[in-house]
XYZ file of C-alpha atoms in Angstrom:
392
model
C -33.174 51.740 -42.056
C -31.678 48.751 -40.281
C -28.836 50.636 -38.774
C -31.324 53.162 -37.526
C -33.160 50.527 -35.956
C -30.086 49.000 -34.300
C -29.184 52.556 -32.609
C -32.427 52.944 -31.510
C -32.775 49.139 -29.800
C -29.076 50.316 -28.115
C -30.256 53.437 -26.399
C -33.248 51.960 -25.189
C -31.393 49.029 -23.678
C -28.900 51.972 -21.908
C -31.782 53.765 -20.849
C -33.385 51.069 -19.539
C -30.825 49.246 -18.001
C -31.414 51.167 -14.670
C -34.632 49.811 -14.297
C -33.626 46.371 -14.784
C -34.661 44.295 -11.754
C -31.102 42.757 -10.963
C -29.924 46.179 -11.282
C -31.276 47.685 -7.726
C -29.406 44.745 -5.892
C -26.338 45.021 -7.895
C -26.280 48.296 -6.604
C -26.653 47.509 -3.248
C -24.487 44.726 -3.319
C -22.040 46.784 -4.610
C -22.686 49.573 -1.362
C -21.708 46.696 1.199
C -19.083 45.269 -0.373
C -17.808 49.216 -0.007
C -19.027 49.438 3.682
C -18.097 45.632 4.781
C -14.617 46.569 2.811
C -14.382 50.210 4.456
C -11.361 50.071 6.780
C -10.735 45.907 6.395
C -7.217 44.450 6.775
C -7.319 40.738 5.210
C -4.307 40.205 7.374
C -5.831 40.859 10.902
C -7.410 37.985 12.922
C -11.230 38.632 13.266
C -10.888 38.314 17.155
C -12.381 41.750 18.693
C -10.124 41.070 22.052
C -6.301 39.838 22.057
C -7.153 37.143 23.810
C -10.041 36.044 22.011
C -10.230 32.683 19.817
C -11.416 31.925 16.012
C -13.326 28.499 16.146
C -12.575 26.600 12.622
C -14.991 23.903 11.757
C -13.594 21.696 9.056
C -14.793 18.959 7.148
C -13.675 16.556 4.421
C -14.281 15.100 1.027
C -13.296 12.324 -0.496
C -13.271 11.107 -3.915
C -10.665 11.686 -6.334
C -9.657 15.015 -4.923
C -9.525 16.040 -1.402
C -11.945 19.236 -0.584
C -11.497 20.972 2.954
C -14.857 22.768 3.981
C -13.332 25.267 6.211
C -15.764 27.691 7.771
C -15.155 30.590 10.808
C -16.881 33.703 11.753
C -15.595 37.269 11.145
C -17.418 40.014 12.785
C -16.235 42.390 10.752
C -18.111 40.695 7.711
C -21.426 41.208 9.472
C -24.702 42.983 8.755
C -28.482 43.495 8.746
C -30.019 42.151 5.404
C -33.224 44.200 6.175
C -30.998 47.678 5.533
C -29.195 46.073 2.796
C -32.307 45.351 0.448
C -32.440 41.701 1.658
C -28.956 40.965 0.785
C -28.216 38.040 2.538
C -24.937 36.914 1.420
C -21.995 37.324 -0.849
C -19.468 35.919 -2.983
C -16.133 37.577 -1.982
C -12.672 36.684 -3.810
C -10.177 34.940 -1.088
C -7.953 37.460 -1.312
C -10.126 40.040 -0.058
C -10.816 38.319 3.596
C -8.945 36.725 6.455
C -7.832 32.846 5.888
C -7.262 30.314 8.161
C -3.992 28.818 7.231
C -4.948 25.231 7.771
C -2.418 23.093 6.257
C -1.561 19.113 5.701
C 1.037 18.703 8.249
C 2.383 15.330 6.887
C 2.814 16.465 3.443
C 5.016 14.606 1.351
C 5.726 16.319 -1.460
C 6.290 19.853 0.003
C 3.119 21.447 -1.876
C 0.646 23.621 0.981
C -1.592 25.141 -1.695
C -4.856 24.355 -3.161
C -5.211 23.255 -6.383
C -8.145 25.821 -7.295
C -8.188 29.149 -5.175
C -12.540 29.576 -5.311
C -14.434 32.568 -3.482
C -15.535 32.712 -0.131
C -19.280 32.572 1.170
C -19.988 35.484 3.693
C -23.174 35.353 5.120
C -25.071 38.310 6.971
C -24.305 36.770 10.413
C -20.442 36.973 9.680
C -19.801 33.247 9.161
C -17.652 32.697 6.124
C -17.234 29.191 4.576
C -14.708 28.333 2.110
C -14.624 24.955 0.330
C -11.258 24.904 -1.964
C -10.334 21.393 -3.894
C -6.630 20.209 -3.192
C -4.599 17.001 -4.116
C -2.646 16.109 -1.113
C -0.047 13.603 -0.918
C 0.401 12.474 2.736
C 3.117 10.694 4.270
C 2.062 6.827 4.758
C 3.797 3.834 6.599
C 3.114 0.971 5.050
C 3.460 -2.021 6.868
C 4.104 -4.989 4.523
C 4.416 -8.135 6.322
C 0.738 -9.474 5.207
C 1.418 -8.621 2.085
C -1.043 -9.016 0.249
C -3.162 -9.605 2.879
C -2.569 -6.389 4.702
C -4.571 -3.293 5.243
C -2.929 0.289 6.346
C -3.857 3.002 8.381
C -2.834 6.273 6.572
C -3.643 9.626 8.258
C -4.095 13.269 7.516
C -2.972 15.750 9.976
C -4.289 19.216 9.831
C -3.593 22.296 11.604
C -2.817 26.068 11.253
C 0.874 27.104 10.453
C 0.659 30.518 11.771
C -1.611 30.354 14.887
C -1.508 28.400 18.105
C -4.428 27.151 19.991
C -5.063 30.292 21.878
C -5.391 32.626 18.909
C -7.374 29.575 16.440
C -10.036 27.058 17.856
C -9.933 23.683 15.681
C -13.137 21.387 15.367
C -14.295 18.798 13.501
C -17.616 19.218 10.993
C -20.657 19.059 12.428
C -23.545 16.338 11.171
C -27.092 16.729 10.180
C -27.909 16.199 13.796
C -26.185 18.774 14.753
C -23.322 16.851 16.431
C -19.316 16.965 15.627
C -18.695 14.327 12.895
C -16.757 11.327 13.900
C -15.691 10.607 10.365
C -14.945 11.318 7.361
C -18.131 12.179 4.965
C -17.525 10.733 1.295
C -20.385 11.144 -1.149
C -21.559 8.278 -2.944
C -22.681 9.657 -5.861
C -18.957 10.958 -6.619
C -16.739 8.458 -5.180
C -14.993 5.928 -7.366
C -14.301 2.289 -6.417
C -9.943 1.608 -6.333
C -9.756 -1.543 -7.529
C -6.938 -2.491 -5.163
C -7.858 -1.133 -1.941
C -11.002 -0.863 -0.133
C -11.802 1.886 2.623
C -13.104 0.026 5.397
C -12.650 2.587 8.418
C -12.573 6.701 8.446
C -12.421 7.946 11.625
C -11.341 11.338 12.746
C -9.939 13.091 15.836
C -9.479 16.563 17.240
C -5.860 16.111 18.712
C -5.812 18.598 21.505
C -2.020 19.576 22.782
C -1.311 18.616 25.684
C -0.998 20.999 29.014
C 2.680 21.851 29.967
C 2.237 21.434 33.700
C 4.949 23.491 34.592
C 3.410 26.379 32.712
C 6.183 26.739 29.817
C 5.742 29.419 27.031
C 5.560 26.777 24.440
C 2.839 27.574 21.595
C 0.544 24.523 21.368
C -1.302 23.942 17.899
C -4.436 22.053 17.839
C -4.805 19.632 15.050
C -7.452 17.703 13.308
C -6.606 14.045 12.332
C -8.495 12.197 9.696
C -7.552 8.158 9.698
C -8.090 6.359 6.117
C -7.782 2.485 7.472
C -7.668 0.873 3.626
C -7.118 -2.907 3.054
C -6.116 -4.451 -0.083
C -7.973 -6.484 -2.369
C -5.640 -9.962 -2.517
C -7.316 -11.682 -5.823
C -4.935 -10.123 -8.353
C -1.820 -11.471 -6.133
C -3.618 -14.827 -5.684
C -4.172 -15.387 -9.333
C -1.420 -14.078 -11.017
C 1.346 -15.611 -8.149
C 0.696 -17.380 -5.087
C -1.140 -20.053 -7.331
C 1.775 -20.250 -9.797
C 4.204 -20.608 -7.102
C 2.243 -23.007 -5.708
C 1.743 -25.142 -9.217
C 5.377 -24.630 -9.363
C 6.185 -25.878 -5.855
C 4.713 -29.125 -6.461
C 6.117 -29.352 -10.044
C 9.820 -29.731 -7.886
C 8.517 -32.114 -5.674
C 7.812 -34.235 -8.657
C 11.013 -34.189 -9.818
C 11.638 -36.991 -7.397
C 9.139 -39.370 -9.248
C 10.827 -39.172 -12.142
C 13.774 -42.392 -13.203
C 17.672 -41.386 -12.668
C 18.476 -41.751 -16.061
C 15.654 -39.276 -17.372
C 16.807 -36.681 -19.165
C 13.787 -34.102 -18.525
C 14.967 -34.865 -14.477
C 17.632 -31.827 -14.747
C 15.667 -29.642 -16.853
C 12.528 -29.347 -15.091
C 14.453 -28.585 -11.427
C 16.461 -25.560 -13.086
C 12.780 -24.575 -14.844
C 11.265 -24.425 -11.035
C 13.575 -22.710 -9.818
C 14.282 -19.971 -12.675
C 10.605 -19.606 -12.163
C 10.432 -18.785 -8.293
C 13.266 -16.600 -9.172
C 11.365 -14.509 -11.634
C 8.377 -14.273 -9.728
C 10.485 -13.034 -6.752
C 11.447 -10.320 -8.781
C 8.037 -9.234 -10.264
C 7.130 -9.489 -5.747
C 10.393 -7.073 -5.413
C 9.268 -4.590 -7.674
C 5.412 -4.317 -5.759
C 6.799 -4.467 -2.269
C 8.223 -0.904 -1.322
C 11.572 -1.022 -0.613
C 11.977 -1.109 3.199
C 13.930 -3.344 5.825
C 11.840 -2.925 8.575
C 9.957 -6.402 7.497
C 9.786 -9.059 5.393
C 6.913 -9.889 3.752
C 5.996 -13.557 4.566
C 4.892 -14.351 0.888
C 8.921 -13.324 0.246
C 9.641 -15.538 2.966
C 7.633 -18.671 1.326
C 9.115 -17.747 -1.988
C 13.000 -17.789 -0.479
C 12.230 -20.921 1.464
C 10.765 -22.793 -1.733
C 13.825 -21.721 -4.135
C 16.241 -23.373 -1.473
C 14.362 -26.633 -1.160
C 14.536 -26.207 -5.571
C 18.064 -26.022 -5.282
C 18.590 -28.865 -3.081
C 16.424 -30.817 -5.384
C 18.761 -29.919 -8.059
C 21.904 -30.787 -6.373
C 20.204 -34.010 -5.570
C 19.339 -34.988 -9.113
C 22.670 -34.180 -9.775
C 23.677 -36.800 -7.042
C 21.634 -39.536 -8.026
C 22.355 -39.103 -12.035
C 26.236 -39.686 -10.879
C 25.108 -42.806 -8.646
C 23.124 -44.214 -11.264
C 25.718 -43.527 -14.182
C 28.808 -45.512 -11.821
C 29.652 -48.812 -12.266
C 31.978 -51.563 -10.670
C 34.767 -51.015 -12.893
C 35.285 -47.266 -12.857
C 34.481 -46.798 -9.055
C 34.849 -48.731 -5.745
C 32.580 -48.926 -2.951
C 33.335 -46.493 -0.321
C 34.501 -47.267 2.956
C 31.730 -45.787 4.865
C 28.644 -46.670 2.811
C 29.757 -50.643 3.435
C 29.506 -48.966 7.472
C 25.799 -48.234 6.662
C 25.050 -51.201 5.314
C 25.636 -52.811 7.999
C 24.309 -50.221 10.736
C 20.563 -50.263 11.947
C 19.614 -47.926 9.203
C 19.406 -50.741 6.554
C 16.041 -51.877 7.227
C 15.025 -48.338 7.316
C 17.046 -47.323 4.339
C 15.399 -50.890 2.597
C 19.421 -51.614 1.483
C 19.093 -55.012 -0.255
C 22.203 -57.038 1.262
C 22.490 -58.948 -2.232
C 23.087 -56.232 -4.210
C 25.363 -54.622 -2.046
C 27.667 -57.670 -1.992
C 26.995 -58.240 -5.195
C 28.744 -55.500 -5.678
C 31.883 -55.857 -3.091
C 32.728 -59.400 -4.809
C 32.690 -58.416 -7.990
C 35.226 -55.679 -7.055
C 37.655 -58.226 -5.614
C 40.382 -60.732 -7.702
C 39.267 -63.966 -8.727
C 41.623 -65.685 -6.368
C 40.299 -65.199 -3.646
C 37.255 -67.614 -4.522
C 40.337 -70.366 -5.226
C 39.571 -70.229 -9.783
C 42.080 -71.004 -11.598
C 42.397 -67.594 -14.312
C 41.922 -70.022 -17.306
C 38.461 -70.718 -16.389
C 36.333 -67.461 -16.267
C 32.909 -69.518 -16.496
C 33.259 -70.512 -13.373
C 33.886 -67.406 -12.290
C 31.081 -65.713 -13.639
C 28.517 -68.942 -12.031
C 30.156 -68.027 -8.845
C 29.180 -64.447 -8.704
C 25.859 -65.057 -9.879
C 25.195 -67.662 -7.056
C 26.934 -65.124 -4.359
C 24.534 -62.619 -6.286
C 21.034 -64.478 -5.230
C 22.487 -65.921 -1.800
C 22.728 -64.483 1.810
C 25.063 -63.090 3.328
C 26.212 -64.731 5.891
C 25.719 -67.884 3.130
C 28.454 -66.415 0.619
């Protein structure tokens, strides 16, 4: 019985299938795609004279993906929707119809397809719109002397490969008043926040070639430019290096404070410096690798590690001063010259100390003591010690 029932429900659904109200406009839909279809060459510019142009209106997306709203009229895809049942437009695969092939001139990585190849819109007045997604990769000087304070102007260029400006018309989208957009149109709802750069500009520009005045043969392309002016967002680079290099910076300085016989003196000038090194190196591997400029935080980083170094060399100075004594080194020749130049006061030389120094250095007879008697020696030194100069 159930079986019998079945076969029953599946003749009735063929017979009435027919009758089924989407089934009079598939049927029609199907008898214009024949006479749109009758006689069409997908390869053949919908221009009904030679001379004629194609006008291509293109907009852009934004978000995560790039989407190129590309819309044109083709006469050929045309019709009254009062003889075709009301049939006012279609869904057409993009094979089947003429394409503008407008393509991202500075492309990078050699790719000029879309990512998802979607049907066409044809409406009954001819105008065909076709909105296919793409991830392009565009060709982007980066200019990194601010870094990271900088902000780039990266551009799309778009234009047909195959047709010049006399065969294809180029414009930007038009707005809600009407009017040719003057910018690039991002959706709020879809776009996602980069949490290093910011958009802060997106201007675009129909780039018109330029007239050879003395009427060469040249084909001219028109081209549609789309500027991205982006600037980066500087708090990761401020808290995770400019302020340590900073910290570290004034951890050399210090060095200075510290007494010549300190051991830690040493250690903590090679640990600034092996520090500005590393973080030079973590800088080297965000900066891209170009020669054109410098970046000045490199600059500030360079300039720091040499005044390190020349505090290290000077601890090592002033550890070999301080370790010297009067009876494993002499007094040179031209530090007694300084002593007595007009940079003691400024140097604050203390003229006892230095002579201190130069008597104890020469033989005891030359102060007239017998050798038996090294008291009196020492009291004599000590007395030349706390007296003037010009007194001993």
């Amino acid at each position: 019985m159930i079986p019998g029932a079945l076969l029953l429900l599946l003749l009735l659904g063929a017979l009435g299938a027919p009758f089924a109200p989407g089934a009079r406009g598939s049927e029609a839909e199907g008898r214009l795609r024949k006479k749109l279809f009758s006689g069409y060459d997908s390869s053949v510019r919908p221009a009904r004279e030679v001379g004629d142009r194609v006008g291509d209106e293109k907009d852009e997306e934004m978000s995560t993906k790039v989407y190129l709203d590309l819309e044109w009229t083709d006469y050929r895809l045309s019709w009254d929707p009062e003889e075709q049942e009301g049939i006012d437009s279609l869904r057409i695969t993009a094979e089947s119809v003429w394409l503008p092939d407008v393509v991202l001139l500075n492309n990078n990585d050699g790719n000029f397809d879309v990512a998802l190849d979607i049907r066409v819109m044809v409406s009954s007045d001819g105008s065909v719109r076709w909105q296919p997604p793409g991830i392009y990769r565009s060709s982007c000087s980066i200019q990194v002397t601010y870094f990271p304070f900088d902000w780039q102007n990266c551009t799309m260029v778009f234009s047909s490969y195959s047709y010049d400006s006399s065969e294809v018309s180029l414009q930007t989208g038009l707005g809600p008043d009407g009017q040719e957009r003057q910018e690039v149109h991002i959706h709020e709802g879809n776009f996602i926040e980069n949490g290093q750069w910011e958009i802060i500009h997106k201007p675009s520009r129909l780039i018109q070639p330029p007239v050879d005045p003395r009427g060469g043969g040249e084909r001219r392309r028109e081209a549609v430019t789309f500027y991205l002016i982006i600037r980066r967002k500087p708090l990761f680079y401020l808290v995770n290096v400019i302020a340590p290099c900073i910290l570290i910076t004034l951890l050399a300085i210090f060095v200075f404070y510290l007494p010549p016989d300190a051991g830690e003196k040493m250690g903590l000038s090679i640990f600034a410096l092996l520090t500005l090194t590393v973080f030079l190196l973590l800088l080297a591997d965000k900066v891209p690798e170009t020669s054109l400029s410098v970046p000045i935080i490199i600059k500030y980083l360079m300039f720091t590690m040499v005044l390190v170094t020349f505090s290290v060399i000077l601890s090592v100075v002033d550890l070999n001063l301080h370790h010297r004594s009067p009876h494993t080194h002499q007094m040179p020749l031209w530090v007694r010259q300084v002593r007595r130049s007009p940079l003691q006061p400024v140097l604050t030389l203390n003229p006892n100390i230095w002579l201190f120094v130069q008597v104890s250095l020469l033989p005891p007879t030359n102060f007239n003591l017998p050798f038996h008697r090294p008291e009196g020696e020492l009291q004599l030194l000590v007395e030349c010690q706390s007296a003037k100069v010009f007194e001993c």
